[in-house]
Coordinates of C-alpha atoms and ligand atoms in Angstrom, one line a residue:
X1159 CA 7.6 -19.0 11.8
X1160 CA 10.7 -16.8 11.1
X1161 CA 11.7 -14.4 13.9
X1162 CA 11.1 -11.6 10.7
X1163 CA 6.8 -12.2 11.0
X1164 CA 7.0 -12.9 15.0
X1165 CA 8.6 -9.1 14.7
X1166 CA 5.7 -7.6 12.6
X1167 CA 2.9 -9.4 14.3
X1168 CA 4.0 -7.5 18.1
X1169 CA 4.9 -4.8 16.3
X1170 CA 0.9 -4.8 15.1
X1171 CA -1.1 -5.8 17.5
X1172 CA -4.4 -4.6 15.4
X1173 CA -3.0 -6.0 12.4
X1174 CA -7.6 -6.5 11.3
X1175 CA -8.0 -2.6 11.9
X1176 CA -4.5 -2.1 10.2
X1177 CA -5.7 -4.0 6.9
X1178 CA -9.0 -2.5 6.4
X1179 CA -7.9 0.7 7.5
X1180 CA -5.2 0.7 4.2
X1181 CA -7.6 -1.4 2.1
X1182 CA -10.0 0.7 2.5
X1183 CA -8.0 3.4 2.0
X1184 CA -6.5 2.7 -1.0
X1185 CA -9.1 0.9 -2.7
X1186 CA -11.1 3.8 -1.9
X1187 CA -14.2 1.2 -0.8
X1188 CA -16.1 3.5 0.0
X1189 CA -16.9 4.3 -3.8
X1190 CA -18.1 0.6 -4.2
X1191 CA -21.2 0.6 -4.9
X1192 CA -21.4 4.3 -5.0
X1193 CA -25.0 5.6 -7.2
X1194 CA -24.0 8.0 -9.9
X1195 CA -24.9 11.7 -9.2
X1196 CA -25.3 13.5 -12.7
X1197 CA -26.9 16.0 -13.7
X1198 CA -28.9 15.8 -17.0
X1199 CA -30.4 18.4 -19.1
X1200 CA -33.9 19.0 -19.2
X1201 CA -34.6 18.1 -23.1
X1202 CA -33.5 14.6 -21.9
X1203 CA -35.9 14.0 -19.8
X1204 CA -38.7 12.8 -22.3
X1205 CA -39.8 9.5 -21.2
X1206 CA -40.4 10.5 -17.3
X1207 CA -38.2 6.8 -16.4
X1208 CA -36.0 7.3 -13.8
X1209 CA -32.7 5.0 -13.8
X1210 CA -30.6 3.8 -10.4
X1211 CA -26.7 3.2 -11.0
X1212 CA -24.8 1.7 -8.6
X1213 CA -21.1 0.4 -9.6
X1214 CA -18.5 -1.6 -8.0
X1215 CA -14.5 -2.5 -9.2
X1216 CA -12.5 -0.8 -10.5
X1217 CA -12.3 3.3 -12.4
X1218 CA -12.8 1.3 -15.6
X1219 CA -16.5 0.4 -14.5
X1220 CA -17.1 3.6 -13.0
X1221 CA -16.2 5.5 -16.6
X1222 CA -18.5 2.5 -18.0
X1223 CA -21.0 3.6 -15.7
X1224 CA -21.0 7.0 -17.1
X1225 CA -21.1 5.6 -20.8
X1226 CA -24.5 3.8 -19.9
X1227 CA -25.7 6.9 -18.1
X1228 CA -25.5 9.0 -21.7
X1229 CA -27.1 6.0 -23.6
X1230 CA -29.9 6.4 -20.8
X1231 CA -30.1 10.2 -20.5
X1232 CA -30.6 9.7 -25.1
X1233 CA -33.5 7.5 -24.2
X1234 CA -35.2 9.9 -22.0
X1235 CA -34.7 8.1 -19.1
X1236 CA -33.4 10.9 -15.9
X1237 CA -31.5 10.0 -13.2
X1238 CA -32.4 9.4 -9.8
X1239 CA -30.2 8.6 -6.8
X1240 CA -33.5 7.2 -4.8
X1241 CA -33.4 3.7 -5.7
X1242 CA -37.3 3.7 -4.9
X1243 CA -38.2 6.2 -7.2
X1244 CA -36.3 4.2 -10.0
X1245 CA -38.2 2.3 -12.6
X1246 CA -34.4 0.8 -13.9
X1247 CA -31.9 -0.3 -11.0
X1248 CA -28.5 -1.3 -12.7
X1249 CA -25.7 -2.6 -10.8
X1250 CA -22.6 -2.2 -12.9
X1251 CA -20.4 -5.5 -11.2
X1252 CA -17.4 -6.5 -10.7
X1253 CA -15.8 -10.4 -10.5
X1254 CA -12.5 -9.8 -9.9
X1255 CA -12.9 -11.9 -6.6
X1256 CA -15.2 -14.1 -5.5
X1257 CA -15.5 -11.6 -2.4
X1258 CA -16.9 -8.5 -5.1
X1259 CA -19.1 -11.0 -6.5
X1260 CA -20.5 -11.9 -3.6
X1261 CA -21.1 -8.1 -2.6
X1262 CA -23.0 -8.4 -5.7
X1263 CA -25.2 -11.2 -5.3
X1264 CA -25.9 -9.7 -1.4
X1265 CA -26.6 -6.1 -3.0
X1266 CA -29.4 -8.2 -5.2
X1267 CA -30.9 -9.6 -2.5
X1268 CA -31.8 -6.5 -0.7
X1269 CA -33.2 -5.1 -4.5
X1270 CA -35.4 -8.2 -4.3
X1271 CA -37.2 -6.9 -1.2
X1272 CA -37.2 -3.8 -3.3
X1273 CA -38.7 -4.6 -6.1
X1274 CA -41.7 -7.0 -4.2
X1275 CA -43.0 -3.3 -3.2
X1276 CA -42.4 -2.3 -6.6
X1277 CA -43.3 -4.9 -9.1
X1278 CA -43.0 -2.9 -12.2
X1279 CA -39.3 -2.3 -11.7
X1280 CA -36.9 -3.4 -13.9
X1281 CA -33.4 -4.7 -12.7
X1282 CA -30.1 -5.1 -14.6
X1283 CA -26.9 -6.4 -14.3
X1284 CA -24.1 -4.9 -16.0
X1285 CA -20.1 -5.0 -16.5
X1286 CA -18.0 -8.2 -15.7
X1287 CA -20.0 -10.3 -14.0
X1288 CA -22.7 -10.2 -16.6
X1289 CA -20.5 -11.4 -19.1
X1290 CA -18.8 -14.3 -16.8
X1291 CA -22.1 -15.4 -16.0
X1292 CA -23.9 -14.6 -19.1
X1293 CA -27.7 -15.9 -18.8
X1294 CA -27.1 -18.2 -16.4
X1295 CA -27.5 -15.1 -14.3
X1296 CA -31.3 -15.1 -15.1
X1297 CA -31.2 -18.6 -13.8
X1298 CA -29.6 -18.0 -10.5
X1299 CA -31.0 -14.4 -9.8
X1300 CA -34.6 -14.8 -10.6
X1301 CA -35.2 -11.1 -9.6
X1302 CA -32.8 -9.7 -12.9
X1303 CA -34.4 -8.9 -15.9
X1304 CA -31.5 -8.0 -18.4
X1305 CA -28.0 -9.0 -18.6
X1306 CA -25.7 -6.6 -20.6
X1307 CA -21.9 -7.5 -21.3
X1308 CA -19.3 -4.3 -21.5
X1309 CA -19.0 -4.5 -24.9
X1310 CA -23.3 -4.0 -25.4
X1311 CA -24.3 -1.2 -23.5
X1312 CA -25.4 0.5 -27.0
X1313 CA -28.0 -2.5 -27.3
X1314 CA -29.5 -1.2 -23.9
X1315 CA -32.7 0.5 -25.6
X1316 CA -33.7 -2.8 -27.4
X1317 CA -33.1 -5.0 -23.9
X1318 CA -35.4 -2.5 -21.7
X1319 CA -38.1 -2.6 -24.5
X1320 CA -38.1 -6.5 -24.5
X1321 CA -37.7 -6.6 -20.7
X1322 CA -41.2 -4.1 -20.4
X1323 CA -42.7 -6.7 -23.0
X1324 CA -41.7 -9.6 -20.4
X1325 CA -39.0 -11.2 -22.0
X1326 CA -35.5 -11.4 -20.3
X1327 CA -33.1 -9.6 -22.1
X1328 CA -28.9 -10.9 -22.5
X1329 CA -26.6 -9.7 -24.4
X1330 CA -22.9 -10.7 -23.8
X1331 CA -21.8 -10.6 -27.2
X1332 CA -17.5 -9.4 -26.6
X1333 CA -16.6 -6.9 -29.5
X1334 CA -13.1 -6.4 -31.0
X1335 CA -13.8 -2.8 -31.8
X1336 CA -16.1 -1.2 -29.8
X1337 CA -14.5 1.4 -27.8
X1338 CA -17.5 3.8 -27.3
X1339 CA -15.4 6.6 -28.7
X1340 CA -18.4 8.8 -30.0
X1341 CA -20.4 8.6 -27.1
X1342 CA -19.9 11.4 -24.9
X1343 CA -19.7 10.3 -21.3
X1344 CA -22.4 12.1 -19.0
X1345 CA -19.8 12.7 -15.6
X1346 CA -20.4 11.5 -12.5
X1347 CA -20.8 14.9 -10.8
X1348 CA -18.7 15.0 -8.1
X1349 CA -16.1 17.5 -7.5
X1350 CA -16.3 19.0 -11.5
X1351 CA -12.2 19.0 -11.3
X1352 CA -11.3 15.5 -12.4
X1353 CA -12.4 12.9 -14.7
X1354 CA -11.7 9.3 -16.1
X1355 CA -11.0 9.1 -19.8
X1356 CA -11.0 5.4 -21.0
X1357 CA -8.4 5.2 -23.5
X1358 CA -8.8 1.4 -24.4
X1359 CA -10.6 -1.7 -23.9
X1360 CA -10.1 -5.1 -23.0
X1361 CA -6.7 -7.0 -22.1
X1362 CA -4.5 -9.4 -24.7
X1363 CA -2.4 -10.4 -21.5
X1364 CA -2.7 -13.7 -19.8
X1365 CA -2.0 -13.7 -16.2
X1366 CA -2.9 -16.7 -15.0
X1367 CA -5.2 -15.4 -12.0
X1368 CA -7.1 -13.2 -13.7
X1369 CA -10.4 -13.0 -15.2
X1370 CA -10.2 -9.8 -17.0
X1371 CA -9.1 -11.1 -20.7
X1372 CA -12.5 -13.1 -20.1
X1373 CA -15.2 -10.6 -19.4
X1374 CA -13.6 -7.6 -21.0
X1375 CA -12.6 -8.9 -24.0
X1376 CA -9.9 -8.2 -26.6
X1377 CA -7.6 -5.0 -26.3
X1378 CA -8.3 -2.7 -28.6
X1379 CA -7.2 1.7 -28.6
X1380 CA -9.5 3.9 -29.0
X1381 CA -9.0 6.8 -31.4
X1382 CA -6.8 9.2 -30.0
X1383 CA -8.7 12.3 -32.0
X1384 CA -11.8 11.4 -29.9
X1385 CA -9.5 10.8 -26.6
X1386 CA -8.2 14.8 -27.2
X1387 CA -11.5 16.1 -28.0
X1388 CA -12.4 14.8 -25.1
X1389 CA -9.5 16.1 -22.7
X1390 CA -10.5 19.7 -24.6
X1391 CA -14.1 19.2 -23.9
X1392 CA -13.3 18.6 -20.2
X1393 CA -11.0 21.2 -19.8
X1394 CA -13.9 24.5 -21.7
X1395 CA -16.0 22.6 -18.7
X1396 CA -13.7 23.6 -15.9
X1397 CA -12.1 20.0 -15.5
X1398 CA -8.5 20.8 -14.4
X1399 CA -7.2 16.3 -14.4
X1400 CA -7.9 13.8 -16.9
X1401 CA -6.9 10.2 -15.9
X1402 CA -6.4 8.3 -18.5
X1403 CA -7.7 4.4 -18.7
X1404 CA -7.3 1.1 -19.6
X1405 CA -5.8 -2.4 -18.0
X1406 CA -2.2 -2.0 -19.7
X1407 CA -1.8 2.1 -20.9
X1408 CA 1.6 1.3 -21.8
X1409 CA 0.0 -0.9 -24.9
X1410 CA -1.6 1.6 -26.2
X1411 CA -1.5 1.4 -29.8
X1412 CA -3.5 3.6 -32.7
X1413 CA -3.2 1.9 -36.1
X1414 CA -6.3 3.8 -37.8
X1415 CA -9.9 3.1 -38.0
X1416 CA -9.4 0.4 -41.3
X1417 CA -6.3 -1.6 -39.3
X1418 CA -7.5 -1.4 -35.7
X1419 CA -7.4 -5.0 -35.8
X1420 CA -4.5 -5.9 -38.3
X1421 CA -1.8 -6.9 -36.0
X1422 CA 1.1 -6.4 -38.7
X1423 CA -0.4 -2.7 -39.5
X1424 CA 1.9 -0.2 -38.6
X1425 CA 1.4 2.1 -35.3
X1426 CA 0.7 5.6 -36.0
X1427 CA 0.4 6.4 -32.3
X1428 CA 2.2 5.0 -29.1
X1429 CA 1.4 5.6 -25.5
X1430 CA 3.9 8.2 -24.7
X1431 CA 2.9 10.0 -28.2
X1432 CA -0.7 10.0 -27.2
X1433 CA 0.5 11.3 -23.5
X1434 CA 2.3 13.9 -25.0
X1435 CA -1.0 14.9 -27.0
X1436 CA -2.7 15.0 -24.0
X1437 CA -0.3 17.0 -22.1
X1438 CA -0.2 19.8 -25.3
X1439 CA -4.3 20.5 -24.6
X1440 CA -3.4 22.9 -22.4
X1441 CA -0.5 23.5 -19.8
X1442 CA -3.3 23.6 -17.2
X1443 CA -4.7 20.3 -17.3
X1444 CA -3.4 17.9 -15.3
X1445 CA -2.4 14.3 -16.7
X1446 CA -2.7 11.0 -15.1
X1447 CA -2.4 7.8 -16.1
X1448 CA -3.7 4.2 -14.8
X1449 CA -2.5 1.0 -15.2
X1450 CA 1.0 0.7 -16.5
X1451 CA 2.3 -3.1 -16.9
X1452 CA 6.2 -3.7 -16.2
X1453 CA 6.5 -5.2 -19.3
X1454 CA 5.8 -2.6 -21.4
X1455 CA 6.7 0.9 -19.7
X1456 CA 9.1 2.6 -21.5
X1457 CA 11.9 4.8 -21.2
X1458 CA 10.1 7.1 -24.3
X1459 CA 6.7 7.3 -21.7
X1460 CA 9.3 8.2 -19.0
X1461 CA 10.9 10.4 -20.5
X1462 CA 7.0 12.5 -21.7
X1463 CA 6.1 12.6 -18.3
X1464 CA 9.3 14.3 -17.1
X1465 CA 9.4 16.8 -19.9
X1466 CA 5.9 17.8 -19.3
X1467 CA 5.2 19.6 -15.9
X1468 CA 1.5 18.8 -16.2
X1469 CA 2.1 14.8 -16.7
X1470 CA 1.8 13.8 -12.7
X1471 CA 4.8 12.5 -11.3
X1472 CA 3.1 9.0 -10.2
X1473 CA 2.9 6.0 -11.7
X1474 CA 1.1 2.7 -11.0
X1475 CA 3.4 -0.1 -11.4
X1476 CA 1.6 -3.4 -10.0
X1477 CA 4.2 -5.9 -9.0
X1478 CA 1.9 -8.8 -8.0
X1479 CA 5.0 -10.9 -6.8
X1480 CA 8.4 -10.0 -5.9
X1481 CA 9.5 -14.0 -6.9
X1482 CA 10.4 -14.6 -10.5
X1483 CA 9.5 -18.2 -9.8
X1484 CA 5.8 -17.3 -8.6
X1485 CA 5.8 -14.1 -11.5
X1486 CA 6.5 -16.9 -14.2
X1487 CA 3.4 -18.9 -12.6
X1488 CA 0.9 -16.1 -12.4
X1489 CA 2.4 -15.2 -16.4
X1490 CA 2.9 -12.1 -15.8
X1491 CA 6.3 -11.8 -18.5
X1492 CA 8.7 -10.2 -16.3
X1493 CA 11.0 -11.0 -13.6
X1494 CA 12.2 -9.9 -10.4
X1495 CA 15.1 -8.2 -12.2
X1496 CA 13.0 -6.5 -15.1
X1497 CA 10.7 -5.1 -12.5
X1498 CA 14.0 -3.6 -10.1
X1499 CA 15.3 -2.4 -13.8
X1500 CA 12.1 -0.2 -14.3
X1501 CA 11.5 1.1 -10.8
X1502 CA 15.7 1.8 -11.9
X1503 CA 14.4 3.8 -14.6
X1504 CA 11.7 5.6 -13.1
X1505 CA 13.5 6.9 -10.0
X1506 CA 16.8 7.8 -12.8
X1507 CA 15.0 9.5 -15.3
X1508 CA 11.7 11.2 -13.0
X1509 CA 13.5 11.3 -9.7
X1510 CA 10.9 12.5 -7.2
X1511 CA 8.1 10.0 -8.9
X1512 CA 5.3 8.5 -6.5
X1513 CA 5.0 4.7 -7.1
X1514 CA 2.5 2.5 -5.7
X1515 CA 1.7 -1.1 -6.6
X1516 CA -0.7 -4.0 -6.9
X1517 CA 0.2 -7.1 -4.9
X1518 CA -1.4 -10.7 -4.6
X1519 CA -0.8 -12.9 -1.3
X1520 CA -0.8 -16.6 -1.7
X1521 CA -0.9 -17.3 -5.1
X1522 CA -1.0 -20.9 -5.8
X1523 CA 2.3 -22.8 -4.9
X1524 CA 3.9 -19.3 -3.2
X1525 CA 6.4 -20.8 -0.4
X1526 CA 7.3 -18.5 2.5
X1527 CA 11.0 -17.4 0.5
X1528 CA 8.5 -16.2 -2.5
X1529 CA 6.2 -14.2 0.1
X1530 CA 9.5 -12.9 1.8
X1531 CA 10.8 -11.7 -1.8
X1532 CA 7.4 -9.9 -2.3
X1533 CA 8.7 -8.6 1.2
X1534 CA 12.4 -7.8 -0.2
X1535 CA 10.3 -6.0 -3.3
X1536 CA 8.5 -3.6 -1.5
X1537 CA 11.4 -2.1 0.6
X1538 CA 13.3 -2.0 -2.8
X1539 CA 10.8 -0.1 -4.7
X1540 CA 9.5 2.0 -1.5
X1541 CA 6.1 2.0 -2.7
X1542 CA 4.2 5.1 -1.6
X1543 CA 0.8 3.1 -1.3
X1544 CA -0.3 -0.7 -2.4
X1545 CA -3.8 -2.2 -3.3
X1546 CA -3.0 -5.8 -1.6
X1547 CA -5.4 -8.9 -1.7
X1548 CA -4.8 -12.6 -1.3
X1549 CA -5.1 -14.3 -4.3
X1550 CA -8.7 -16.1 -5.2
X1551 CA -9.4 -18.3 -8.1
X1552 CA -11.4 -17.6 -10.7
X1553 CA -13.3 -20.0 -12.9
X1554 CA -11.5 -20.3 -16.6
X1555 CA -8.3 -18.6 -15.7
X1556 CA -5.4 -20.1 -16.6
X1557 CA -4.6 -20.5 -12.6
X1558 CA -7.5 -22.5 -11.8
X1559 CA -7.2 -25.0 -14.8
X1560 CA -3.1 -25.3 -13.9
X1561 CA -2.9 -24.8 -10.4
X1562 CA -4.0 -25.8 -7.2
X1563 CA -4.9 -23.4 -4.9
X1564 CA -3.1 -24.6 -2.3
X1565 CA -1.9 -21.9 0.3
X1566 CA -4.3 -22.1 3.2
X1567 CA -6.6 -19.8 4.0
X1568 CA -5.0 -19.1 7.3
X1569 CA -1.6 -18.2 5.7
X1570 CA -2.8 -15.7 2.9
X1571 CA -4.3 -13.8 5.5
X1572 CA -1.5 -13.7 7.4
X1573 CA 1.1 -13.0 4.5
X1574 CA -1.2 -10.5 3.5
X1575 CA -1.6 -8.8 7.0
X1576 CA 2.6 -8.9 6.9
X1577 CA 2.5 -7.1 3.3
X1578 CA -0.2 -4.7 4.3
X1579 CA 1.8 -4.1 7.7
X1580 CA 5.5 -3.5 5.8
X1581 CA 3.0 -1.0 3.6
X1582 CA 1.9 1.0 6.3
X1583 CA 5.3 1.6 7.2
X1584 CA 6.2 2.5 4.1
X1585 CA 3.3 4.8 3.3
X1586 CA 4.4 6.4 6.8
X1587 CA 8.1 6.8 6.0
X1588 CA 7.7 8.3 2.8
X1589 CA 5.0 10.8 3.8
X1590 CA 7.3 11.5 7.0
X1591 CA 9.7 12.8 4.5
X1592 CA 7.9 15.4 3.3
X1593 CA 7.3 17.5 6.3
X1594 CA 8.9 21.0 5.4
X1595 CA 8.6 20.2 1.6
X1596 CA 6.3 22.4 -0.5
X1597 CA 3.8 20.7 -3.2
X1598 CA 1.7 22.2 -6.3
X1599 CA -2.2 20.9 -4.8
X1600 CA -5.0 20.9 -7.6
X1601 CA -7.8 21.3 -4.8
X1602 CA -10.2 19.4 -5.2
X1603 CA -13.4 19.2 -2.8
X1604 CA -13.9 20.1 1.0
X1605 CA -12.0 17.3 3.6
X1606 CA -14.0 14.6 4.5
X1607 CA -13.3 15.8 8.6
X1608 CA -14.2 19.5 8.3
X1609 CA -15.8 21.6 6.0
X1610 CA -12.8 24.2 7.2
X1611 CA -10.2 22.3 5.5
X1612 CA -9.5 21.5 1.5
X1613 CA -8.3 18.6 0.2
X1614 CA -6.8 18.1 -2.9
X1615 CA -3.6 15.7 -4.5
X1616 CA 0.2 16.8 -5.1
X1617 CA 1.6 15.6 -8.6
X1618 CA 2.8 12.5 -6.6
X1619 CA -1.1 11.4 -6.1
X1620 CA -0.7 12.2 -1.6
X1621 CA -3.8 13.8 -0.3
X1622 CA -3.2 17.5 1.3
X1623 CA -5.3 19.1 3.1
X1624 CA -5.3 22.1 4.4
X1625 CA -7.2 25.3 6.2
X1626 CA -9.8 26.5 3.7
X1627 CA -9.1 30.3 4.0
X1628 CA -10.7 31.6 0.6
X1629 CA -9.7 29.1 -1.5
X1630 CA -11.7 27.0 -3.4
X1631 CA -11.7 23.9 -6.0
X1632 CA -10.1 24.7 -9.3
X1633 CA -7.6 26.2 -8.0
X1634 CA -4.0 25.5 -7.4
X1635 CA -1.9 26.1 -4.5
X1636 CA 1.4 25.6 -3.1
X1637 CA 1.2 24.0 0.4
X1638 CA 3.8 23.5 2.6
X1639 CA 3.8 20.0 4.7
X1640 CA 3.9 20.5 8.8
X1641 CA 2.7 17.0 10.0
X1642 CA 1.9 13.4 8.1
X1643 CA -0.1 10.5 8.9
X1644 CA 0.4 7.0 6.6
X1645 CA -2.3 8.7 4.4
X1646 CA -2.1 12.3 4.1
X1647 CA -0.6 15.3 4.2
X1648 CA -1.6 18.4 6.2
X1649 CA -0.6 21.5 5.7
X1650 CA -1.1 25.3 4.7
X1651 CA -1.1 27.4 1.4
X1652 CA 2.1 29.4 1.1
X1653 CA 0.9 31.0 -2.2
X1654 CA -2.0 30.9 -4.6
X1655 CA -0.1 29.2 -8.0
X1656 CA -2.8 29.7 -10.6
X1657 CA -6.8 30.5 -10.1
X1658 CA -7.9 28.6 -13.1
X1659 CA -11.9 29.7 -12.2
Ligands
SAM2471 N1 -4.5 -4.5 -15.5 C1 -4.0 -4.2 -14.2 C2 -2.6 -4.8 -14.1 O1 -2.2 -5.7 -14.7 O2 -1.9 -4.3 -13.2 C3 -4.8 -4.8 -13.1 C4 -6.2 -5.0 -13.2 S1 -7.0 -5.9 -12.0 C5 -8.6 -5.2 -12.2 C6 -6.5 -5.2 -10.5 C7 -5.8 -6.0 -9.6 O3 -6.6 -7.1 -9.0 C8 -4.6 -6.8 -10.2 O4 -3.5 -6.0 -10.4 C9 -4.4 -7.9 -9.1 O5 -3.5 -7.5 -8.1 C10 -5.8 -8.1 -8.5 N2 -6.3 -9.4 -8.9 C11 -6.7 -9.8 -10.2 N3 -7.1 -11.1 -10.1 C12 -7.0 -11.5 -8.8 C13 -7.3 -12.7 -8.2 N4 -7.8 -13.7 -8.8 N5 -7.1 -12.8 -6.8 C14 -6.7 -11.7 -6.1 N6 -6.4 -10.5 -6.7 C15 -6.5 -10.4 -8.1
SF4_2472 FE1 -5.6 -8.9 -15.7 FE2 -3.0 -9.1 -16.3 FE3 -4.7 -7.9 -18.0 FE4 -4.1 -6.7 -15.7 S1 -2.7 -7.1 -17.4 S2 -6.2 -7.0 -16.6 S3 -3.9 -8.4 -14.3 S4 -4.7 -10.1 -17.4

């Protein structure tokens, strides 16, 4: 053991607390598995059904979730947050490690015990783990009566209607075009200030431990008309941040409804274009972006974010590895040098730009000199915050066909306690630094300690929070930083910026 890790593990005793603390944290778990709270009108409510949603993973199947709450709401079906007053449970899933699956498969289990009380209920699984496990789903999980890919949700109607006639109901059919751009979302109701706009599907990249090319499908852009409209819609509704979506932003690429799958057709609109159109829907609506791929971030999107004062100054560059040996493994199409190049960029041409990052302990062959590069990487790009995991294999990938998964169990969890551990010193540093600086806060909802304090984000995505005085969400402040922890800010408001109410 190098004296380096003998160092972190004294100077962490509760290294268990320390990881779940920042995984929790910054994975925000305590949306998994969250039920959707919407509000829908009256005139929808025809059929007197009442639909459960819960949804776990990632923001893309929380915006999904909203997409199958408007094909509901068009049914007649209203939304209850009771699951035993719903007639529909839907869990929209997640299998981007066997540990989310499992959540899963647990959650089912308890819906079982459910659904023996209430026999008429009807129980479907949605998102990735639908389309990974396709019917075999009805085999294993006898209690599930339909099975609905991402790319089906519009065949929902016809599923229910076949599951009330007692047939099982799968579809898992993958589309290279569907990108639900005329279906209004219905919003998850929960602070009215922010919202997801998906603004792509699918992923054309390979990485060799991941499972996403496989249950979501092609990439393909959605209409960037529909992706304004939507950002204008948002912003009449007193939305004041749009985040846009998709696994790889930076690929974004509009060739027109005809060519959307011609591969030589020309681009009509790039990522930083359709940024820029965002940005221009009004001064007043914040912009953010998630997830941007080394490969493909560019000096043109750099450049649109610092012109406009409304594009956040954040970005989400996952590194995964600092080792070009173990980056050319997982396939990810950059090195160690290309990623130092663009973090380069970032901090040259948007110099006070928050960056966080996705890392993976323990992929398959990773020596200790790879884990203490990952190490090397993290000081070098100063993340502000990380999502860290240790690696797990998925069925198909490219990983589990080519690769043994050969670090122990034992040492993952301890390279990833070491990562998690340099992160929390990180996050600490960096927020240290800010104390006496003041930030532009979009406030956003009451603080989860006291319902005397706001919270709200800076431009750099850092939670603030602050005395409540008379402020209220909506609006945006300037506060001025008196103390830190390794997750937020606290402060007070120095002056009222805009009341956008
Ligand atoms: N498209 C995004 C990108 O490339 O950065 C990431 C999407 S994925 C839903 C989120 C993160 O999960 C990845 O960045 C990676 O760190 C992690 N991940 C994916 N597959 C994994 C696996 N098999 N084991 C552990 N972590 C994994
Ligand atoms: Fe998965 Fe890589 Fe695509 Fe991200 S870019 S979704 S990690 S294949």
């Amino acid at each position: 053991m190098s004296p380096h890790r003998i160092f972190r593990i004294f100077a962490f005793p509760k290294m268990n607390e320390l990881l779940d603390y920042i995984n929790k944290k910054q994975h925000d778990e305590s949306r998994q598995g969250e039920a959707l709270h919407i509000e829908l009108n009256e005139s929808d409510l025809k059929n007197n059904k009442h639909f459960y949603i819960e949804s776990y993973g990632c923001q893309m199947n929380f915006s999904d979730s909203e997409i199958v709450a408007s094909i509901l709401s068009k049914q007649g079906f209203s939304l209850t947050t009771n699951i035993f007053d719903a007639d529909l449970v839907l869990l929209n899933t997640c299998s981007i490690r066997e540990k989310a699956e499992q959540t899963v498969r647990q959650r089912l289990r308890s819906i079982n015990e459910i659904k023996d009380q209430k026999p008429g209920m009807l129980v479907g699984v949605l998102g990735c783990m639908a389309e990974r496990l396709k019917s075999k789903f009805l085999e294993e999980e006898k209690l599930v009566d339909i099975v609905v890919g991402p790319d089906a949700y519009r065949s929902l109607p016809e599923l229910l209607e076949d599951a009330e006639g007692g047939q099982k109901g799968v579809n898992v059919l993958l589309s290279r075009e569907e990108t639900y751009a005329d279906i209004s979302p219905v919003r998850l109701d929960k602070n009215g200030i922010t919202a997801f706009i998906s603004i792509m599907r699918g992923c054309d990249n390979m990485c060799s431990f991941c499972v996403v090319p496989f249950t979501r499908g092609r990439e393909r852009s959605r209409n960037p008309e529909s992706i304004v409209a939507e950002a204008r819609d948002l912003f009449a509704k007193g939305y004041r941040e749009v985040t846009l979506l998709g696994q790889n932003v930076d690929s974004y690429k509009w060739k027109g409804e005809e060519n959307h799958t011609n591969k030589e057709a020309e681009v009509l609109m790039n990522f930083a274009e359709l940024l820029e159109a965002v940005a221009k829907v009004n001064p007043l609506l914040r912009v953010r972006f998630s997830t941007s791929h080394p490969k493909d971030i560019t000096n043109d999107v750099l450049h649109t974010i610092a012109k406009y004062d409304n594009i956040c100054n954040y970005i989400h560059l996952p590194v995964q590895s600092g080792s070009s040996a173990c980056l050319e493994r997982m396939n990810r199409t950059y090195d160690r040098d290309w990623y130092m190049d663009r973090v380069n960029a970032i901090r040259r041409i948007i110099p006070d730009c928050g960056i966080s990052s996705d890392i993976i302990a323990g992929f398959c062959g990773e020596t200790d000199e790879e884990h203490q590069d990952t190490l090397s990487m993290m000081d070098f790009a100063q993340y502000d915050y990380s999502y860290m995991f240790f690696y797990s294999e998925r069925p198909g990938t490219l990983a589990a066909r080519k690769y043994k998964d050969d670090v122990p169990e034992e040492v993952k969890r301890q390279r990833l306690s070491e990562i998690v551990a340099k992160q929390y010193d990180l996050s600490l540093q960096n927020n240290l630094k800010d104390i006496g600086k003041t930030f532009t806060v979009l406030i956003e909802k009451a603080s989860k300690k006291s319902e005397e304090e706001l919270s709200g984000r800076n431009s750099q995505n850092k939670v603030c929070i602050f005395p409540k005085e008379n402020f209220k969400p909506g609006q945006y402040v300037n506060v001025l930083v008196e103390s830190a922890n390794k997750a937020t800010l606290k402060g007070k408001v120095v002056g009222l910026v805009h009341d956008y109410n």
